[in-house]
Short mmCIF file of C-alpha atoms and ligand atoms in Angstrom, two decimals:
data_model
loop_
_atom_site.label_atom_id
_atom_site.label_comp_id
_atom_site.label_asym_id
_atom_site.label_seq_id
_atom_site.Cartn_x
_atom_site.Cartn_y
_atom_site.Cartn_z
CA UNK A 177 -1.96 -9.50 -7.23
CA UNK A 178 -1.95 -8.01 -3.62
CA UNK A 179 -1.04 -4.61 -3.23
CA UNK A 180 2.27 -5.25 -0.44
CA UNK A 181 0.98 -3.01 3.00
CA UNK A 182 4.86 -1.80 2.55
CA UNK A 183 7.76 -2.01 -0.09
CA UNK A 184 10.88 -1.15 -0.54
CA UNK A 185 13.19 -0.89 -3.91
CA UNK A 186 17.16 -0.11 -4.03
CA UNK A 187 16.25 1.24 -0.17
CA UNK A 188 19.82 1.60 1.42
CA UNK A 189 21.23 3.82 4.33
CA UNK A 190 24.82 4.81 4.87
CA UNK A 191 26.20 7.35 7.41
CA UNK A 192 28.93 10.30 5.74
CA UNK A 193 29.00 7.95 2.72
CA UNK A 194 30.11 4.88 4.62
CA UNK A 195 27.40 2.10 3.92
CA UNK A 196 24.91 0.51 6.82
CA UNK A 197 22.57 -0.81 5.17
CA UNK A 198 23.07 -2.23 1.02
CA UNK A 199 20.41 -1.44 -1.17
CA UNK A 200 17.47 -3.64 -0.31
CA UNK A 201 14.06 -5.21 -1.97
CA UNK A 202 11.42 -6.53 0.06
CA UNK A 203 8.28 -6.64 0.53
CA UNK A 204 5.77 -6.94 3.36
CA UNK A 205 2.13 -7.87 3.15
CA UNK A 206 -0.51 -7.31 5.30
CA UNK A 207 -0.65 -9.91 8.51
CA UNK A 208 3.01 -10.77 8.18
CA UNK A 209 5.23 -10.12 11.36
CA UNK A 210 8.77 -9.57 9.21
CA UNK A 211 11.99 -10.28 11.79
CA UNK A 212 14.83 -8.66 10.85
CA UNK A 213 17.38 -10.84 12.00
CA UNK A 214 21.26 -10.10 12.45
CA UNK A 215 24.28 -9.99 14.92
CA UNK A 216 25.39 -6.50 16.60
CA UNK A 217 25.98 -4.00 13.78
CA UNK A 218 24.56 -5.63 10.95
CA UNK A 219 22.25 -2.82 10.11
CA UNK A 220 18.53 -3.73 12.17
CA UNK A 221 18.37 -0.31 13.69
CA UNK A 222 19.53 1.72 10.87
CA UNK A 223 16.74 -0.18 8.30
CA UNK A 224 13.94 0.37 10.96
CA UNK A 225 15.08 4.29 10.93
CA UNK A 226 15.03 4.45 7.37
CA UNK A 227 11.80 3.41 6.91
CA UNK A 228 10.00 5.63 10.11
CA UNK A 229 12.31 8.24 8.02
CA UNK A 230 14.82 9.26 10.93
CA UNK A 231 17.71 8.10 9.42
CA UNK A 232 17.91 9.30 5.63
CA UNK A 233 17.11 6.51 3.58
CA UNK A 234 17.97 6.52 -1.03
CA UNK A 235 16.14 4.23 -2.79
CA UNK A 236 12.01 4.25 -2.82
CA UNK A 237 9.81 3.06 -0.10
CA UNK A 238 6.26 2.47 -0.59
CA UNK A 239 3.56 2.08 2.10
CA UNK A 240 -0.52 1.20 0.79
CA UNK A 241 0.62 2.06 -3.15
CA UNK A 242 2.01 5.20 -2.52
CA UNK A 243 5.79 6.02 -2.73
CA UNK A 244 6.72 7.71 0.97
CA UNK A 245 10.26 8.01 0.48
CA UNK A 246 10.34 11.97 0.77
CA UNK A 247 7.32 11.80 3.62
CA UNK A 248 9.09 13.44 7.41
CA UNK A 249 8.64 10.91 10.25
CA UNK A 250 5.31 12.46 11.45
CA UNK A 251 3.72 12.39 8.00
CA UNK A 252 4.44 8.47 8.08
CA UNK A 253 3.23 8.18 11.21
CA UNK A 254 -0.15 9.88 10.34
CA UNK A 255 -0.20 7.53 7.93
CA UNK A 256 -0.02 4.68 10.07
CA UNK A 257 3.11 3.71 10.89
CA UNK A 258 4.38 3.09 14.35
CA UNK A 259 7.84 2.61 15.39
CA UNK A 260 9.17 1.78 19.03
CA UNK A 261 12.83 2.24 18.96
CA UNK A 262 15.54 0.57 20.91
CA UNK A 263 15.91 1.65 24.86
CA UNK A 264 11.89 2.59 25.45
CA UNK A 265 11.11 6.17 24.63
CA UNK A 266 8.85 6.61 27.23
CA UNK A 267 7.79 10.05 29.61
CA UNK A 268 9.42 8.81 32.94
CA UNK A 269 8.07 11.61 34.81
CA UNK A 270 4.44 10.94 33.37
CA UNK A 271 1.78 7.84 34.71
CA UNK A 272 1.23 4.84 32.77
CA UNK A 273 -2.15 6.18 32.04
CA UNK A 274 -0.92 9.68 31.16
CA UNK A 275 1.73 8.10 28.92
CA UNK A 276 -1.25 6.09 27.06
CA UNK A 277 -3.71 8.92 26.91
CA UNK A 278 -1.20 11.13 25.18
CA UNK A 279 -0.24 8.61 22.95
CA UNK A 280 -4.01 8.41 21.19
CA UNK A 281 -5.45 11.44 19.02
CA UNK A 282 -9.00 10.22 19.37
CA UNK A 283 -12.26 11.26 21.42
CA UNK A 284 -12.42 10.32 24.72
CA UNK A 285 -14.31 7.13 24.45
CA UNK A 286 -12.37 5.94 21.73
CA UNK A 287 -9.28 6.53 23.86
CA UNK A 288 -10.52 4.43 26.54
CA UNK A 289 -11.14 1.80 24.78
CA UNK A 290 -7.73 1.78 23.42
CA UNK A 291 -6.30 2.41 26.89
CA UNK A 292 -8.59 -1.08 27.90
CA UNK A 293 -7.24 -2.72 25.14
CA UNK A 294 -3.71 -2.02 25.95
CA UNK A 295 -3.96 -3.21 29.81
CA UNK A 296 -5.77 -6.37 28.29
CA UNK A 297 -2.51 -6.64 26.56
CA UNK A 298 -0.43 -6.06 29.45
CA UNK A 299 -1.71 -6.58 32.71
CA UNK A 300 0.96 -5.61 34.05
CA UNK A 301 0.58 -2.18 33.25
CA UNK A 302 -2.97 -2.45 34.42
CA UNK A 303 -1.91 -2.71 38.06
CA UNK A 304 0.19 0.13 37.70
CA UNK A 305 -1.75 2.73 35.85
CA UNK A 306 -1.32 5.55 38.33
CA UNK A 307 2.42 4.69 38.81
CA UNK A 308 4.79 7.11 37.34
CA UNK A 309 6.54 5.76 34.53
CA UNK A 310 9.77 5.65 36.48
CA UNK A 311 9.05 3.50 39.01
CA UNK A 312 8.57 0.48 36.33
CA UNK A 313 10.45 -2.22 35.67
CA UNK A 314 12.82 -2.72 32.65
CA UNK A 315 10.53 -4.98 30.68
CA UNK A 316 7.23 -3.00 32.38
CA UNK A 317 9.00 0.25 30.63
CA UNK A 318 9.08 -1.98 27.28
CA UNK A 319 5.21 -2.97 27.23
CA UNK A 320 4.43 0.39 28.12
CA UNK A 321 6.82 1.52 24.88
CA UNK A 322 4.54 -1.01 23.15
CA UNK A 323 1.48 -0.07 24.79
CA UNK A 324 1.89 3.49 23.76
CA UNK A 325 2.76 2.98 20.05
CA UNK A 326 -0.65 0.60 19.88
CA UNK A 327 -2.77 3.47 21.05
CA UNK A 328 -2.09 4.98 17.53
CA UNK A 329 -3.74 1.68 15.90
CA UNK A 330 -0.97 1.38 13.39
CA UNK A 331 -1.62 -0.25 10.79
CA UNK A 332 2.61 -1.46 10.58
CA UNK A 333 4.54 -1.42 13.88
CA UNK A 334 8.05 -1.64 12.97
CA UNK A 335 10.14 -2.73 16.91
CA UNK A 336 13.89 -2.32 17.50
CA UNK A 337 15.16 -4.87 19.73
CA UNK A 338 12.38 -5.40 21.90
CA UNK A 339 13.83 -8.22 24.15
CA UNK A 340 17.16 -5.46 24.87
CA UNK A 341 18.32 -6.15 28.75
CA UNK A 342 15.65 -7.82 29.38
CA UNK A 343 16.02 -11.51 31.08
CA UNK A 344 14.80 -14.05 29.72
CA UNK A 345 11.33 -14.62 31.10
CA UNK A 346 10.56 -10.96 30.68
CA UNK A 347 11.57 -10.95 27.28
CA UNK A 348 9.15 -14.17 26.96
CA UNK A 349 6.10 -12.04 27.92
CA UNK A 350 6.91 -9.27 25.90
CA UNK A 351 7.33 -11.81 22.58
CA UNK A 352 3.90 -13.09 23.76
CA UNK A 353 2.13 -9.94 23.37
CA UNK A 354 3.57 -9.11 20.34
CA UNK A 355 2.32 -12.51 18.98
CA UNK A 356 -1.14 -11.09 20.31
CA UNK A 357 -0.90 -7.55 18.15
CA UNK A 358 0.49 -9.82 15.26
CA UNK A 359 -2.91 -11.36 14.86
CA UNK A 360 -4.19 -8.02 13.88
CA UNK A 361 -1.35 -5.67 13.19
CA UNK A 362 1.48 -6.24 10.64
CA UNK A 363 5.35 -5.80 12.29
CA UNK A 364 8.63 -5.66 11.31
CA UNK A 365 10.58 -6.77 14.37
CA UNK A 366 14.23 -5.96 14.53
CA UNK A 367 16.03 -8.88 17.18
CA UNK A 368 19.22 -10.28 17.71
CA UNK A 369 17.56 -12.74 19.84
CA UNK A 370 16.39 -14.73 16.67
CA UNK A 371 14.74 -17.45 18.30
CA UNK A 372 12.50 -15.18 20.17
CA UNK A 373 11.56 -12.89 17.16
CA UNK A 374 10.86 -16.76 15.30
CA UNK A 375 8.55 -17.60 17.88
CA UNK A 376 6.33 -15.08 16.68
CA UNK A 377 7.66 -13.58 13.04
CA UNK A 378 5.86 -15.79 10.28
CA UNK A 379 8.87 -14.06 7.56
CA UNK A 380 12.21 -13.15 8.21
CA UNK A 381 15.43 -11.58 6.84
CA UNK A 382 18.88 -11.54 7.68
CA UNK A 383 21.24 -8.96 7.43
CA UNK A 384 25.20 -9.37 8.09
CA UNK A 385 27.58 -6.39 8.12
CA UNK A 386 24.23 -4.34 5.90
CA UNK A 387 24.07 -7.11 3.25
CA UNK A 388 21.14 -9.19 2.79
CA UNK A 389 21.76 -12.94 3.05
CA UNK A 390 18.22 -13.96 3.55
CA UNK A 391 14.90 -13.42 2.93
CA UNK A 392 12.29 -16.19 3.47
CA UNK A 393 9.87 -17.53 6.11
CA UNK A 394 10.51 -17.82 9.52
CA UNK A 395 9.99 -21.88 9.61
CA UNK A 396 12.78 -22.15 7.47
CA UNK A 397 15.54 -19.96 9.71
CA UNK A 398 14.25 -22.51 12.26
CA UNK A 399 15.31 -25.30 10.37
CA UNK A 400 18.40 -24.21 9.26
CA UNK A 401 19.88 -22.09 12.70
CA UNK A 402 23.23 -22.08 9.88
CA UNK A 403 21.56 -19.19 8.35
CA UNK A 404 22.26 -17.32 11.25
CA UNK A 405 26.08 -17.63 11.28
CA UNK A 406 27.93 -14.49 10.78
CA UNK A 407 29.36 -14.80 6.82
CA UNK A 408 32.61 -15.33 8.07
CA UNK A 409 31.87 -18.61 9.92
CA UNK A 410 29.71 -19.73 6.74
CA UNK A 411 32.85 -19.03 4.78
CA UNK A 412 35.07 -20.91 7.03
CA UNK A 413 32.85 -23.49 6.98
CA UNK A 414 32.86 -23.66 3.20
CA UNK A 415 36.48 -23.85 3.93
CA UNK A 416 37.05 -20.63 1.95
P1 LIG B 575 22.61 -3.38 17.16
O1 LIG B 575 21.95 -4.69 17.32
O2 LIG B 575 23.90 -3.26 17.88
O3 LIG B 575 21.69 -2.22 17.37
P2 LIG B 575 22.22 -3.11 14.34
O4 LIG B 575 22.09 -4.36 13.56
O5 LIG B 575 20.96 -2.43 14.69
O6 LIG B 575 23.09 -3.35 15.62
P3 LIG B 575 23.07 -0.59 13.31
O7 LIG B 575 22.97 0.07 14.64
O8 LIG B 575 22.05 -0.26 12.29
O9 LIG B 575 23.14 -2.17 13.47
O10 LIG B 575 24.51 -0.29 12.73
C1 LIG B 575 24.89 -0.65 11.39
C2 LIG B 575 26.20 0.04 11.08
O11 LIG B 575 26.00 1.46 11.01
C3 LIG B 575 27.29 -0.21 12.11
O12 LIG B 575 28.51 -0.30 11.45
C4 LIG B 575 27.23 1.06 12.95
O13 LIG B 575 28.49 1.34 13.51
C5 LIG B 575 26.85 2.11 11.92
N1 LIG B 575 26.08 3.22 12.52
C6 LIG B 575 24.92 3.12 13.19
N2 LIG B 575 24.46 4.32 13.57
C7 LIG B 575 25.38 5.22 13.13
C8 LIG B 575 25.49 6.65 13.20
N3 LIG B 575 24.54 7.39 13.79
N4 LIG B 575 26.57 7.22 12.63
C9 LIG B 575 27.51 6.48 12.01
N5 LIG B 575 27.48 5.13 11.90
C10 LIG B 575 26.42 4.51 12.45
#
């Protein structure tokens, strides 16, 4: 059997002892894009945290065979993990370029090529390499949060709400590049937007009020959007 790219066992977050996220088992392979599907508050953020190991996480997580659970943030990251998190940490004061470049530990050639690849990417951010990071749009800001995470070449991306305050057509361009990454870069994608994150997530779960309630492949959320009901509404619909 395949070895899964990550895993997790029992992994569960709370905050002071009051629960987020309920202990979870999953498992993500190599080439899947994972959504993590759920309304506001369901636990997205706080799962994506425990696993990039800002948020303290119990249970056991393991990334390429080996168990990670006690590894800081930066260790995972060396390892290949790369996490964009909600509201685009990026260095507004910096250029696009100069936000790129310090993004990549890697010779000079190497980063350039990265830096290529990226504006391929996002041509967007192409046109505006010598802008400061400021002066960028909202969704610009989000492909260069992107950008910069791919200059790492992770081998897992995990993204928190990557369509957040964006409109609609933005958000569209942004789901299309990640659909370009996912054909050589596994992701967990965190989204309340669930039909965007389908449109490119090939597995999904969904979490309501840090339960799981599903775990299965994206085609099937699709063709049953009652999934997505809060538990509530399912139970009222059971007439419970
Ligand atoms: P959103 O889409 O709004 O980001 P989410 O699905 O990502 O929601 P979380 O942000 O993970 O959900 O929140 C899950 C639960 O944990 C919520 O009840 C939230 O209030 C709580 N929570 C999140 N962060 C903290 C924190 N730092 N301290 C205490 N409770 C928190």
């Amino acid at each position: 059997m395949t070895t899964p790219l990550l895993s997790t066992t029992g992994l569960s977050v709370a905050y002071g002892g009051i629960p987020a996220v309920a202990p979870l088992n999953f498992a993500v392979m190599q080439g899947d894009c994972l959504a993590i599907l759920g309304s506001n508050g369901a636990g997205k953020s706080s799962l994506l945290r425990g696993l990039i190991g800002l948020t303290p996480a119990t249970g056991d997580l393991t990334f390429e065979g080996v168990n990670i659970t006690a590894l800081a943030t930066a260790d995972r990251a060396r390892r290949g993990i790369a996490f964009v998190p909600e509201g685009r940490r990026i260095f507004a004061g910096m250029t696009v370029r100069e936000n790129l470049e310090v993004a990549a530990h890697a010779a000079t050639g190497e980063r350039q090529r990265r830096r290529d690849a990226a504006y391929d990417l996002f041509p967007q951010l192409a046109a505006r390499d010598r802008h400061s990071a400021w002066q960028l749009s909202g969704g610009q800001q989000q492909m260069l949060a992107i950008a910069r995470a791919m200059m790492a070449r992770p081998k897992l991306l995990l993204m928190d709400e990557p369509s957040l305050g964006l409109a609609p057509a933005i958000a569209k361009d942004v789901v299309a590049a990640l659909a370009a990454i996912a054909a050589d870069t596994t992701i967990i994608l965190a989204e309340q937007n669930a039909s965007l994150a389908l449109d490119v997530a090939s597995n999904a779960i969904i979490l309501d009020r840090g339960q799981q309630v599903f775990e299965g492949s994206a085609d099937d959320v699709k063709n049953r959007p009652e999934l997505l009901a809060p538990a509530q509404a399912r139970a009222e619909a059971r007439g419970s």
